[in-house]
Amino acid sequence: MALTEKDILLFQAVPWSRESWSTPLLTHPLLATRLVHSGSARGSPAQGSDLVFATRTGTGRGIESHTFRVETHWDLSSWTRALVQGAHAAAELIKEVSIGCTLSRQDVRLTLHYEKGFTVTMEQVDPAGGAVLFRYPYEKLRMSADDGKRNLYLDFGGPEGEMVFDLHSGPKPVVFVLHSFLSAKLTRMGLLT
């Protein structure tokens, strides 16, 4: 495994050449990946037990999980810190993710911005963009959910009620990006360490 400023690269074997570095087995965006476990494989840090960390990545097909074994507590700490800080740095670097989708039988574009929150615009052919239908900061989000297939549900407590976005593909990448943006913002504010 290797980390870049935006991606996690997974290799079948240690890459020893420039060519092998350029051909990972899998590439996952850090922004759509989260650390879900760090510690002993057996749950308690028993002497001699394997040290592992696990990731989950939101993909168009659902959630992809990976478990990695490390040799020392220092390795475990280094990798987990690199993953969490890398995802937060990717959020600050990428800043914005946008997806074409359908809301109430209208073609729209849902944009998640690291600083500004959510914007829903009419989907337009014009590169200047469509009219803004809704704009909400993260603080207004009351509820988010997904059906695991193609729908993302967002409720901002506004008069439109719960909005159902048909993403035309699996919703998990958008959900994981949302969580990465929120985690990075909370960490930056000092509310998470």
mmCIF file of C-alpha atoms in Angstrom:
data_model
loop_
_atom_site.group_PDB
_atom_site.id
_atom_site.type_symbol
_atom_site.label_atom_id
_atom_site.label_comp_id
_atom_site.label_asym_id
_atom_site.label_seq_id
_atom_site.Cartn_x
_atom_site.Cartn_y
_atom_site.Cartn_z
ATOM 1 C CA MET A 1 0.000 0.000 0.000
ATOM 2 C CA ALA A 2 1.093 3.543 -0.721
ATOM 3 C CA LEU A 3 -0.564 6.931 -0.225
ATOM 4 C CA THR A 4 -0.496 9.913 -2.550
ATOM 5 C CA GLU A 5 -2.064 13.271 -1.771
ATOM 6 C CA LYS A 6 -5.381 12.061 -3.248
ATOM 7 C CA ASP A 7 -5.303 8.258 -3.457
ATOM 8 C CA ILE A 8 -4.544 4.956 -1.773
ATOM 9 C CA LEU A 9 -2.605 2.652 -4.083
ATOM 10 C CA LEU A 10 -2.764 -1.093 -3.457
ATOM 11 C CA PHE A 11 -0.145 -3.398 -4.966
ATOM 12 C CA GLN A 12 0.032 -7.181 -5.306
ATOM 13 C CA ALA A 13 3.711 -7.086 -4.281
ATOM 14 C CA VAL A 14 6.226 -4.446 -3.236
ATOM 15 C CA PRO A 15 6.863 -2.272 -6.306
ATOM 16 C CA TRP A 16 10.596 -2.215 -7.066
ATOM 17 C CA SER A 17 10.570 -0.413 -10.419
ATOM 18 C CA ARG A 18 9.132 2.825 -11.748
ATOM 19 C CA GLU A 19 6.849 0.778 -13.996
ATOM 20 C CA SER A 20 5.465 -1.289 -11.109
ATOM 21 C CA TRP A 21 4.822 1.904 -9.079
ATOM 22 C CA SER A 22 2.724 3.206 -11.963
ATOM 23 C CA THR A 23 0.520 0.088 -12.145
ATOM 24 C CA PRO A 24 -1.188 -0.520 -8.802
ATOM 25 C CA LEU A 25 -3.632 -3.394 -8.481
ATOM 26 C CA LEU A 26 -6.291 -1.005 -7.096
ATOM 27 C CA THR A 27 -6.574 2.733 -6.586
ATOM 28 C CA HIS A 28 -9.055 4.243 -4.131
ATOM 29 C CA PRO A 29 -9.674 7.954 -3.555
ATOM 30 C CA LEU A 30 -8.664 8.986 -0.031
ATOM 31 C CA LEU A 31 -11.689 11.273 0.064
ATOM 32 C CA ALA A 32 -14.062 8.283 -0.261
ATOM 33 C CA THR A 33 -12.114 6.085 2.194
ATOM 34 C CA ARG A 34 -12.283 5.903 5.955
ATOM 35 C CA LEU A 35 -10.397 4.104 8.676
ATOM 36 C CA VAL A 36 -12.775 1.762 10.506
ATOM 37 C CA HIS A 37 -10.480 -0.282 12.765
ATOM 38 C CA SER A 38 -7.033 0.074 14.257
ATOM 39 C CA GLY A 39 -5.586 -2.318 16.813
ATOM 40 C CA SER A 40 -5.445 -5.988 17.579
ATOM 41 C CA ALA A 41 -7.045 -8.449 15.197
ATOM 42 C CA ARG A 42 -8.680 -10.148 18.204
ATOM 43 C CA GLY A 43 -10.139 -7.005 19.734
ATOM 44 C CA SER A 44 -7.875 -6.790 22.804
ATOM 45 C CA PRO A 45 -4.184 -5.929 22.590
ATOM 46 C CA ALA A 46 -2.897 -9.324 23.767
ATOM 47 C CA GLN A 47 0.842 -9.968 23.663
ATOM 48 C CA GLY A 48 1.793 -11.454 20.306
ATOM 49 C CA SER A 49 -1.539 -10.798 18.608
ATOM 50 C CA ASP A 50 -1.580 -9.419 15.073
ATOM 51 C CA LEU A 51 -1.858 -5.654 14.706
ATOM 52 C CA VAL A 52 -4.218 -4.597 11.935
ATOM 53 C CA PHE A 53 -6.062 -1.627 10.543
ATOM 54 C CA ALA A 54 -9.048 -1.718 8.227
ATOM 55 C CA THR A 55 -10.449 0.678 5.656
ATOM 56 C CA ARG A 56 -13.776 1.006 3.901
ATOM 57 C CA THR A 57 -14.158 2.821 0.589
ATOM 58 C CA GLY A 58 -17.410 3.965 -0.951
ATOM 59 C CA THR A 59 -17.572 2.819 -4.575
ATOM 60 C CA GLY A 60 -20.253 2.828 -7.243
ATOM 61 C CA ARG A 61 -20.763 -0.878 -6.478
ATOM 62 C CA GLY A 62 -21.116 -0.381 -2.726
ATOM 63 C CA ILE A 63 -18.504 -0.579 0.013
ATOM 64 C CA GLU A 64 -15.105 -2.173 -0.463
ATOM 65 C CA SER A 65 -13.210 -3.203 2.683
ATOM 66 C CA HIS A 66 -9.524 -3.971 3.157
ATOM 67 C CA THR A 67 -7.611 -5.164 6.212
ATOM 68 C CA PHE A 68 -3.870 -4.589 6.551
ATOM 69 C CA ARG A 69 -1.450 -6.220 9.003
ATOM 70 C CA VAL A 70 1.515 -4.326 10.442
ATOM 71 C CA GLU A 71 4.476 -5.473 12.507
ATOM 72 C CA THR A 72 4.716 -2.871 15.287
ATOM 73 C CA HIS A 73 2.574 -0.430 17.239
ATOM 74 C CA TRP A 74 4.639 2.370 15.691
ATOM 75 C CA ASP A 75 3.706 1.101 12.195
ATOM 76 C CA LEU A 76 0.058 0.927 13.223
ATOM 77 C CA SER A 77 0.121 4.460 14.586
ATOM 78 C CA SER A 78 1.937 5.791 11.517
ATOM 79 C CA TRP A 79 -0.430 4.216 8.990
ATOM 80 C CA THR A 80 -3.619 5.160 10.831
ATOM 81 C CA ARG A 81 -2.429 8.756 11.289
ATOM 82 C CA ALA A 82 -1.392 8.932 7.602
ATOM 83 C CA LEU A 83 -4.804 7.668 6.459
ATOM 84 C CA VAL A 84 -6.847 10.037 8.620
ATOM 85 C CA GLN A 85 -4.654 13.078 8.002
ATOM 86 C CA GLY A 86 -4.397 12.159 4.313
ATOM 87 C CA ALA A 87 -8.184 12.082 3.942
ATOM 88 C CA HIS A 88 -8.448 15.469 5.678
ATOM 89 C CA ALA A 89 -5.695 16.943 3.489
ATOM 90 C CA ALA A 90 -7.430 15.543 0.389
ATOM 91 C CA ALA A 91 -10.656 17.263 1.483
ATOM 92 C CA GLU A 92 -8.857 20.601 1.744
ATOM 93 C CA LEU A 93 -7.056 20.035 -1.566
ATOM 94 C CA ILE A 94 -9.983 18.779 -3.666
ATOM 95 C CA LYS A 95 -12.530 21.142 -2.043
ATOM 96 C CA GLU A 96 -15.509 20.194 -4.213
ATOM 97 C CA VAL A 97 -17.258 17.124 -5.573
ATOM 98 C CA SER A 98 -20.149 17.382 -7.995
ATOM 99 C CA ILE A 99 -22.492 14.760 -9.449
ATOM 100 C CA GLY A 100 -25.290 14.897 -11.981
ATOM 101 C CA CYS A 101 -28.478 13.359 -10.610
ATOM 102 C CA THR A 102 -32.262 13.585 -10.582
ATOM 103 C CA LEU A 103 -34.377 15.376 -7.977
ATOM 104 C CA SER A 104 -38.177 15.330 -8.340
ATOM 105 C CA ARG A 105 -37.865 14.198 -11.985
ATOM 106 C CA GLN A 106 -35.567 17.150 -12.800
ATOM 107 C CA ASP A 107 -31.968 16.789 -13.952
ATOM 108 C CA VAL A 108 -29.864 18.598 -11.372
ATOM 109 C CA ARG A 109 -26.281 18.802 -10.160
ATOM 110 C CA LEU A 110 -25.532 18.161 -6.488
ATOM 111 C CA THR A 111 -22.305 19.818 -5.361
ATOM 112 C CA LEU A 112 -20.631 19.214 -2.014
ATOM 113 C CA HIS A 113 -18.106 21.943 -1.236
ATOM 114 C CA TYR A 114 -15.660 21.579 1.650
ATOM 115 C CA GLU A 115 -16.332 25.128 2.914
ATOM 116 C CA LYS A 116 -19.754 26.074 1.526
ATOM 117 C CA GLY A 117 -21.755 22.875 1.993
ATOM 118 C CA PHE A 118 -24.451 21.715 -0.431
ATOM 119 C CA THR A 119 -25.614 23.354 -3.648
ATOM 120 C CA VAL A 120 -28.276 21.976 -5.972
ATOM 121 C CA THR A 121 -28.423 23.559 -9.425
ATOM 122 C CA MET A 122 -30.412 22.885 -12.564
ATOM 123 C CA GLU A 123 -28.326 20.743 -14.909
ATOM 124 C CA GLN A 124 -27.413 22.867 -17.920
ATOM 125 C CA VAL A 125 -25.531 22.304 -21.142
ATOM 126 C CA ASP A 126 -24.179 25.848 -20.740
ATOM 127 C CA PRO A 127 -20.735 25.711 -19.059
ATOM 128 C CA ALA A 128 -21.675 28.722 -16.926
ATOM 129 C CA GLY A 129 -23.949 26.414 -14.922
ATOM 130 C CA GLY A 130 -27.615 26.283 -14.071
ATOM 131 C CA ALA A 131 -29.837 28.218 -11.722
ATOM 132 C CA VAL A 132 -29.349 27.516 -8.021
ATOM 133 C CA LEU A 133 -32.340 25.637 -6.604
ATOM 134 C CA PHE A 134 -31.057 25.084 -3.051
ATOM 135 C CA ARG A 135 -27.990 26.042 -1.070
ATOM 136 C CA TYR A 136 -27.380 24.823 2.478
ATOM 137 C CA PRO A 137 -24.350 24.892 4.785
ATOM 138 C CA TYR A 138 -23.402 21.647 6.524
ATOM 139 C CA GLU A 139 -24.821 22.995 9.793
ATOM 140 C CA LYS A 140 -28.354 22.849 8.350
ATOM 141 C CA LEU A 141 -28.165 19.130 7.532
ATOM 142 C CA ARG A 142 -30.635 17.358 9.847
ATOM 143 C CA MET A 143 -30.502 13.868 8.333
ATOM 144 C CA SER A 144 -28.744 11.960 5.593
ATOM 145 C CA ALA A 145 -29.285 8.381 4.476
ATOM 146 C CA ASP A 146 -29.042 6.210 1.402
ATOM 147 C CA ASP A 147 -30.690 3.064 0.105
ATOM 148 C CA GLY A 148 -27.401 1.403 -0.867
ATOM 149 C CA LYS A 149 -28.529 1.246 -4.491
ATOM 150 C CA ARG A 150 -28.854 4.700 -6.070
ATOM 151 C CA ASN A 151 -30.784 7.107 -3.818
ATOM 152 C CA LEU A 152 -29.354 9.666 -1.409
ATOM 153 C CA TYR A 153 -31.734 11.241 1.115
ATOM 154 C CA LEU A 154 -30.956 14.683 2.559
ATOM 155 C CA ASP A 155 -33.116 16.726 4.928
ATOM 156 C CA PHE A 156 -32.119 20.287 5.833
ATOM 157 C CA GLY A 157 -35.268 21.100 7.795
ATOM 158 C CA GLY A 158 -36.428 23.407 5.000
ATOM 159 C CA PRO A 159 -39.896 23.705 3.483
ATOM 160 C CA GLU A 160 -39.028 21.187 0.739
ATOM 161 C CA GLY A 161 -38.695 18.436 3.365
ATOM 162 C CA GLU A 162 -36.588 15.369 2.711
ATOM 163 C CA MET A 163 -34.970 15.503 -0.720
ATOM 164 C CA VAL A 164 -34.426 12.259 -2.637
ATOM 165 C CA PHE A 165 -31.541 12.395 -5.109
ATOM 166 C CA ASP A 166 -31.395 9.607 -7.684
ATOM 167 C CA LEU A 167 -27.645 9.419 -8.320
ATOM 168 C CA HIS A 168 -28.009 6.875 -11.175
ATOM 169 C CA SER A 169 -25.291 4.796 -9.482
ATOM 170 C CA GLY A 170 -24.331 3.684 -5.996
ATOM 171 C CA PRO A 171 -24.552 6.486 -3.405
ATOM 172 C CA LYS A 172 -21.651 5.345 -1.205
ATOM 173 C CA PRO A 173 -18.907 7.509 -2.791
ATOM 174 C CA VAL A 174 -20.976 10.657 -2.166
ATOM 175 C CA VAL A 175 -21.806 9.549 1.392
ATOM 176 C CA PHE A 176 -18.144 8.819 2.172
ATOM 177 C CA VAL A 177 -17.021 12.166 0.673
ATOM 178 C CA LEU A 178 -19.617 13.926 2.831
ATOM 179 C CA HIS A 179 -18.252 12.175 5.927
ATOM 180 C CA SER A 180 -14.659 13.055 4.971
ATOM 181 C CA PHE A 181 -15.571 16.723 4.512
ATOM 182 C CA LEU A 182 -17.368 16.805 7.871
ATOM 183 C CA SER A 183 -14.549 14.989 9.685
ATOM 184 C CA ALA A 184 -11.935 17.334 8.195
ATOM 185 C CA LYS A 185 -13.960 20.406 9.164
ATOM 186 C CA LEU A 186 -14.506 19.177 12.729
ATOM 187 C CA THR A 187 -10.818 18.332 13.108
ATOM 188 C CA ARG A 188 -9.813 21.745 11.764
ATOM 189 C CA MET A 189 -12.143 23.361 14.318
ATOM 190 C CA GLY A 190 -10.510 21.339 17.097
ATOM 191 C CA LEU A 191 -13.660 19.330 17.832
ATOM 192 C CA LEU A 192 -12.042 16.009 16.788
ATOM 193 C CA THR A 193 -8.482 14.913 17.450
#
